[in-house]
Amino acid sequence: MNSASLTSACSCLTWRTSSIVPVQLGFNHSTKYKSSPRRFHIACSSASSSSDPLLVKAAKGEPVSRPPAWMMRQAGRYMAVYRKLAEKYPSFRERSETTDLIVEISLQPWEAFHPDGVIIFSDILTPLPAFGVPFDIEEVRGPVIQSPIRSEEGLKALHPIELEKLQFLGDSLRILRNEVEGRAAVLGFVGAPWTIATYIVEGGTTRTYTNIKSMCHTAPQVLRALLSHLTKAISDYIVFQVESGAHCIQIFDSWGGQLPPDMWDRWSKPYIEEIVSTVRNKCPETPLVLYINGNGGLLERMKGTGVDVIGLDWTVDLADGRKRLGSGISVQGNVDPAYLFSPLPALTDEIQRVVRCAGPRGHILNLGHGVLVGTPEEAVAHFFEVARSLEFTTPQGHVVEEPKLVV
């Protein structure tokens, strides 16, 4: 897509009227999901395949019949079936580190809404104990790391990632890959080194990031050593997820947007670049998505990491984001999650506007952030129904034109 077509993307598309069919909500708890008795290995693909799921094709910028859709946090507390399960298993660690529960929760939105991506139910902190950083999750405080790493002495606790300690996640990905049977992409994810480091240095969540930001100046060698260790562990963890069945990986640099752009260039970008380079060498055809909350000032820098897809939050105008990023890279997003609390016709209009602005190639429809607690399930169902009602068509007799969108 050239710059001229990007500029006019919001205005050149046509539409047709289509009815939206309601989707039955809920999860079939009677279904049992079992791993194969033999362990198997999915080698990292070295070539693109015509059988790739729709989402993978869009991530690679290939022609698609419609924009694929999924939602960040599409499995979680807004779903009644999840809340019921959480009452039975109140520990988040248990829910996110037990294969049967991971699979069931991951499939809850798949059974209810049939998104084009099934993301594994996990957490960016899940791999920490596997390389020497134990943590707890408390009801009020959230994640808590009892021994923050802020010195060279603290670095001694770190060791190479022991992937056998994460077998529950690998098994879950294999089961999910079998369950969706190519009808959707199985998505894995990781936290970026800077974002993971904020938890390890601060000892949990923070609003100010004062400890880690001060370390950039008071103990830069310690912070660099920590980030380098995380980079190697996260790279290995991504390859492990791909070999276990993930079609695509999203890298969450959730707190990268808390850095000034020049600081992000120094303390986050180089480590993401190294991850991308390592994964590219081992899994060259696996699309990588990079998402940063509050990324409006970082888009061009994000593209420089070498990922395939840039996730835009809802504060970025998608047409402007397209112009800034240029061709050759796909985008994901970026409906404001609050639209899911709006009347359904307003939600429909916003989805159509976002898709028009994104254009017909290289777009994965998503929210600009995760699904909010309290979101009506009916609105989530409507989101995916609208997405499935869209259709790209190629104008007859105008071979140089991009496909147009009809609904």
XYZ file of C-alpha atoms in Angstrom:
407
model
C 0.000 0.000 0.000
C 1.579 3.329 -1.069
C 1.382 6.624 0.825
C -1.397 7.974 -1.367
C -3.648 5.016 -0.678
C -2.796 5.246 3.015
C -3.836 8.878 3.077
C -7.199 8.152 1.535
C -7.837 4.873 3.336
C -10.580 6.324 5.551
C -12.606 7.658 2.649
C -12.189 5.304 -0.327
C -14.015 2.256 0.966
C -17.600 1.309 0.193
C -20.177 -0.507 2.291
C -23.213 -2.680 1.946
C -25.881 -3.312 4.572
C -25.778 -6.617 6.422
C -27.659 -7.994 9.388
C -25.783 -9.019 12.509
C -26.678 -12.461 13.807
C -26.526 -12.955 17.610
C -23.955 -15.401 18.958
C -24.722 -17.816 21.768
C -22.680 -16.957 24.848
C -21.015 -19.307 27.309
C -18.728 -22.322 27.475
C -19.507 -25.994 27.282
C -18.086 -27.276 30.565
C -18.780 -30.886 29.623
C -16.044 -30.836 26.970
C -12.788 -32.482 28.035
C -9.460 -31.406 26.611
C -6.651 -33.880 26.833
C -3.093 -33.704 25.631
C -1.811 -36.383 23.311
C -0.171 -39.227 25.229
C 2.943 -38.718 23.153
C 4.820 -35.452 23.294
C 5.258 -33.810 19.945
C 7.245 -30.873 18.645
C 6.102 -28.241 16.154
C 9.202 -27.071 14.337
C 9.512 -23.369 13.622
C 8.282 -22.894 10.064
C 10.737 -21.728 7.447
C 8.167 -20.936 4.780
C 4.807 -19.267 4.485
C 1.849 -21.561 3.935
C -1.430 -21.091 2.087
C -3.062 -22.880 5.036
C -2.001 -20.158 7.485
C -4.890 -18.857 9.599
C -6.424 -15.564 8.508
C -4.729 -13.646 11.316
C -1.278 -14.904 10.338
C -1.858 -13.890 6.721
C -2.891 -10.395 7.778
C 0.133 -10.128 10.077
C 2.355 -10.931 7.116
C 0.594 -8.361 4.920
C -0.874 -10.996 2.615
C -4.287 -10.546 0.918
C -7.230 -11.492 3.136
C -10.984 -11.650 2.560
C -11.720 -9.582 5.677
C -9.824 -8.192 8.660
C -9.190 -10.879 11.294
C -10.238 -9.942 14.827
C -9.344 -10.820 18.398
C -9.198 -8.864 21.669
C -6.521 -8.361 24.245
C -7.767 -9.823 27.552
C -10.562 -11.567 25.655
C -10.541 -14.261 28.347
C -11.225 -12.885 31.794
C -13.443 -11.352 34.418
C -16.007 -9.783 32.097
C -17.222 -13.303 31.221
C -19.679 -14.923 33.628
C -18.292 -18.362 32.905
C -14.802 -17.180 33.907
C -16.056 -15.644 37.144
C -17.769 -18.905 38.016
C -14.545 -20.821 37.422
C -12.569 -18.271 39.453
C -14.870 -18.851 42.408
C -13.937 -22.529 42.314
C -10.229 -21.797 41.761
C -9.587 -18.434 43.491
C -5.811 -18.433 42.971
C -4.768 -16.673 39.765
C -1.483 -18.569 39.828
C -3.384 -21.851 39.896
C -5.656 -20.776 37.045
C -2.740 -19.608 34.902
C -0.316 -22.436 35.719
C -2.549 -25.520 35.509
C -2.867 -26.984 32.031
C -6.545 -27.999 32.221
C -7.556 -24.582 33.549
C -5.394 -22.669 31.060
C -6.985 -24.542 28.169
C -10.528 -24.161 29.465
C -10.166 -20.435 30.115
C -8.384 -19.799 26.800
C -11.219 -21.533 24.963
C -14.046 -19.737 26.780
C -14.082 -16.753 24.373
C -13.426 -19.085 21.430
C -16.516 -21.117 22.253
C -18.592 -17.987 22.882
C -17.471 -15.571 20.163
C -15.214 -17.409 17.660
C -12.450 -14.795 17.366
C -9.730 -15.242 14.751
C -7.079 -15.460 17.451
C -7.071 -17.643 20.579
C -4.549 -16.202 23.011
C -3.276 -18.420 25.779
C -4.459 -17.532 29.264
C -1.273 -16.643 31.089
C 0.625 -13.649 32.470
C 3.777 -11.830 31.435
C 5.259 -12.716 34.851
C 4.595 -16.462 34.525
C 8.153 -17.380 33.420
C 9.907 -15.463 36.222
C 10.357 -18.385 38.664
C 11.875 -20.410 35.828
C 14.900 -18.091 35.791
C 15.217 -17.298 39.485
C 12.632 -14.655 40.369
C 9.828 -16.005 42.577
C 6.686 -13.909 42.917
C 3.249 -13.956 44.504
C -0.020 -12.351 43.479
C -1.921 -10.740 46.317
C -5.586 -9.832 46.141
C -5.122 -6.089 46.673
C -1.490 -5.392 45.751
C -1.326 -7.608 42.695
C 2.070 -9.111 41.818
C 4.637 -8.954 44.624
C 8.348 -9.772 44.344
C 9.751 -10.097 47.839
C 13.399 -9.637 46.818
C 13.660 -6.863 44.203
C 16.866 -6.837 42.183
C 18.652 -3.473 42.448
C 22.282 -4.479 42.965
C 24.994 -6.773 41.657
C 24.330 -9.029 44.631
C 20.706 -9.374 43.565
C 21.767 -10.432 40.069
C 23.299 -13.606 41.548
C 19.803 -15.076 41.971
C 19.301 -15.195 38.200
C 19.995 -18.296 36.119
C 19.192 -19.449 32.558
C 15.531 -20.124 31.988
C 14.498 -23.696 32.797
C 11.814 -24.342 30.217
C 10.882 -27.690 31.761
C 9.363 -25.673 34.615
C 6.980 -24.135 32.070
C 5.784 -27.416 30.603
C 2.217 -26.619 31.684
C 2.250 -23.741 29.196
C 3.785 -25.781 26.409
C 1.221 -28.542 26.912
C -1.567 -25.965 26.893
C -0.431 -24.497 23.579
C -0.292 -27.941 21.989
C -3.835 -28.703 23.134
C -5.108 -25.335 21.925
C -3.481 -25.890 18.536
C -5.345 -29.188 18.241
C -8.649 -27.756 19.455
C -8.893 -24.836 17.036
C -7.654 -26.979 14.123
C -6.554 -24.064 11.966
C -9.860 -22.203 12.335
C -8.029 -19.528 14.339
C -4.474 -18.573 15.131
C -3.093 -19.664 18.496
C -1.392 -16.681 20.084
C 1.391 -16.685 22.617
C 2.834 -13.657 24.359
C 5.670 -12.333 26.478
C 6.594 -9.171 28.311
C 9.405 -7.037 26.902
C 12.601 -6.843 28.982
C 12.017 -3.268 30.202
C 8.458 -4.030 31.283
C 9.463 -7.233 33.093
C 12.352 -5.377 34.706
C 9.984 -2.763 36.156
C 8.314 -5.469 38.247
C 11.606 -7.056 39.281
C 13.192 -3.764 40.303
C 10.145 -2.106 41.849
C 9.023 -5.299 43.625
C 5.615 -5.234 41.943
C 3.352 -2.727 40.265
C 4.112 0.981 40.501
C 2.689 4.297 39.401
C 5.973 6.210 39.401
C 8.778 3.839 38.251
C 11.196 5.855 40.382
C 13.471 2.969 41.386
C 14.079 1.627 37.902
C 14.314 5.062 36.297
C 16.882 6.166 38.864
C 18.872 2.969 38.220
C 19.367 4.153 34.637
C 21.712 6.745 36.179
C 22.811 5.334 39.549
C 23.391 1.672 38.619
C 23.297 1.429 34.811
C 25.582 -1.616 34.730
C 23.217 -3.554 37.020
C 20.174 -2.600 34.966
C 21.910 -3.521 31.707
C 22.893 -6.903 33.130
C 19.321 -7.525 34.251
C 17.882 -6.497 30.872
C 20.406 -8.671 29.030
C 19.501 -11.679 31.144
C 15.802 -11.063 30.537
C 16.412 -10.706 26.806
C 17.986 -14.162 26.574
C 15.290 -15.751 28.748
C 12.426 -14.123 26.846
C 13.932 -15.086 23.480
C 14.122 -18.718 24.569
C 10.595 -18.499 25.963
C 9.228 -17.223 22.635
C 10.860 -20.042 20.689
C 9.488 -22.513 23.255
C 5.970 -21.147 22.708
C 6.284 -21.351 18.926
C 7.620 -24.893 19.060
C 4.715 -25.791 21.355
C 2.099 -24.536 18.904
C 1.821 -20.728 18.877
C 1.252 -19.301 15.390
C 2.063 -15.744 16.426
C 3.653 -13.983 19.418
C 2.770 -10.604 20.914
C 5.439 -8.720 22.838
C 3.944 -6.464 25.502
C 6.171 -3.530 26.403
C 3.303 -2.362 28.564
C 5.318 0.188 30.510
C 7.629 1.266 27.704
C 5.331 4.229 27.189
C 6.376 5.495 30.626
C 9.813 6.304 29.224
C 10.699 9.451 27.272
C 11.410 8.441 23.654
C 15.172 8.903 23.963
C 15.208 6.756 27.102
C 13.123 4.086 25.355
C 15.747 4.083 22.604
C 18.416 3.249 25.170
C 16.647 1.063 27.714
C 14.005 -0.864 25.803
C 14.430 -0.827 22.045
C 17.883 -2.518 21.811
C 16.685 -5.472 23.878
C 13.521 -5.907 21.821
C 15.664 -5.740 18.666
C 17.858 -8.524 20.031
C 14.799 -10.670 20.791
C 13.427 -10.121 17.288
C 16.775 -11.004 15.722
C 17.091 -14.213 17.753
C 13.542 -15.340 17.014
C 13.913 -14.443 13.318
C 16.917 -16.760 13.063
C 15.075 -19.678 14.642
C 11.463 -19.066 13.591
C 11.626 -16.816 10.511
C 7.970 -17.162 9.527
C 6.441 -16.531 12.947
C 4.853 -13.047 13.027
C 5.814 -10.857 15.962
C 3.518 -8.123 17.285
C 4.747 -5.266 19.483
C 2.298 -3.415 21.707
C 3.048 -0.461 23.974
C 0.387 1.312 25.989
C 0.673 5.029 25.228
C 2.724 4.515 22.079
C 1.770 7.618 20.101
C 5.241 9.127 20.503
C 7.053 5.862 19.719
C 5.518 4.499 16.501
C 8.475 5.107 14.205
C 10.857 3.798 16.849
C 8.718 0.670 17.318
C 8.915 -0.054 13.598
C 12.691 0.021 13.893
C 12.679 -3.056 16.134
C 11.932 -5.246 13.106
C 8.607 -6.692 14.271
C 5.895 -7.567 11.751
C 2.962 -5.815 13.421
C 2.616 -2.647 15.498
C -0.275 -2.612 17.964
C -1.809 0.866 18.267
C -3.628 2.038 21.355
C -6.902 3.926 20.945
C -5.306 7.361 21.395
C -3.596 7.089 17.995
C -5.576 7.926 14.871
C -5.183 4.806 12.765
C -4.969 6.643 9.447
C -2.243 8.885 10.873
C -0.491 5.841 12.315
C -0.532 4.224 8.883
C 1.052 7.306 7.310
C 3.721 7.494 10.000
C 4.600 3.799 9.774
C 4.453 3.594 5.985
C 4.068 0.438 3.981
C 5.760 -2.847 4.687
C 4.458 -3.317 8.215
C 1.069 -4.424 9.521
C -0.946 -2.774 12.263
C -3.272 -4.003 14.983
C -6.080 -2.196 16.766
C -7.469 0.075 17.776
C -11.082 0.440 18.942
C -11.396 2.211 22.294
C -12.436 -0.492 24.825
C -15.021 1.943 26.206
C -16.962 1.656 22.936
C -18.066 -1.770 24.150
C -20.206 0.061 26.709
C -21.863 2.159 23.989
C -25.071 1.393 22.058
C -24.371 -1.362 19.533
C -24.951 0.881 16.468
C -22.234 3.228 17.773
C -19.897 0.282 18.217
C -20.641 -0.865 14.673
C -19.850 2.578 13.280
C -16.573 2.734 15.166
C -15.450 -0.712 13.982
C -16.222 0.260 10.404
C -14.360 3.554 10.789
C -11.271 1.817 12.185
C -11.260 -0.760 9.387
C -11.694 1.942 6.737
C -8.738 3.860 8.166
C -6.576 0.729 8.352
C -7.111 -0.211 4.730
C -7.499 -3.657 3.187
C -4.037 -5.099 3.836
C -2.014 -5.751 6.932
C -4.620 -5.018 9.585
C -5.672 -7.096 12.585
C -8.822 -5.700 14.177
C -8.498 -5.410 17.951
C -9.110 -3.031 20.794
C -6.612 -0.336 21.643
C -6.142 -1.984 25.043
C -7.586 -4.953 26.935
C -11.252 -5.701 27.521
C -12.429 -3.762 30.574
C -13.958 -5.433 33.612
C -17.736 -5.126 33.402
C -17.832 -5.108 29.608
C -21.154 -6.585 28.399
C -20.655 -9.954 26.763
C -23.291 -9.018 24.211
C -21.067 -6.163 23.043
C -18.094 -8.489 22.642
C -20.266 -10.871 20.615
C -21.418 -7.948 18.473
C -17.801 -6.828 17.897
C -16.898 -10.181 16.391
C -20.132 -10.449 14.419
C -19.443 -7.090 12.813
C -15.883 -8.186 12.039
C -17.131 -11.338 10.323
C -19.673 -9.367 8.301
C -16.937 -7.322 6.608
C -15.648 -8.340 3.211
C -12.893 -7.099 0.926
C -13.672 -7.207 -2.797
C -11.379 -6.416 -5.729
C -12.861 -3.841 -8.162
C -13.356 -5.306 -11.630
C -11.273 -3.748 -14.380
C -9.066 -1.770 -11.992
C -6.155 -4.059 -11.317
C -4.035 -1.290 -9.806
C -6.577 -0.508 -7.115
C -6.537 -1.981 -3.630
C -9.493 -4.201 -2.696
C -12.476 -2.367 -1.306
C -14.450 -3.207 1.794
C -18.139 -4.007 1.881
C -20.273 -4.968 4.855
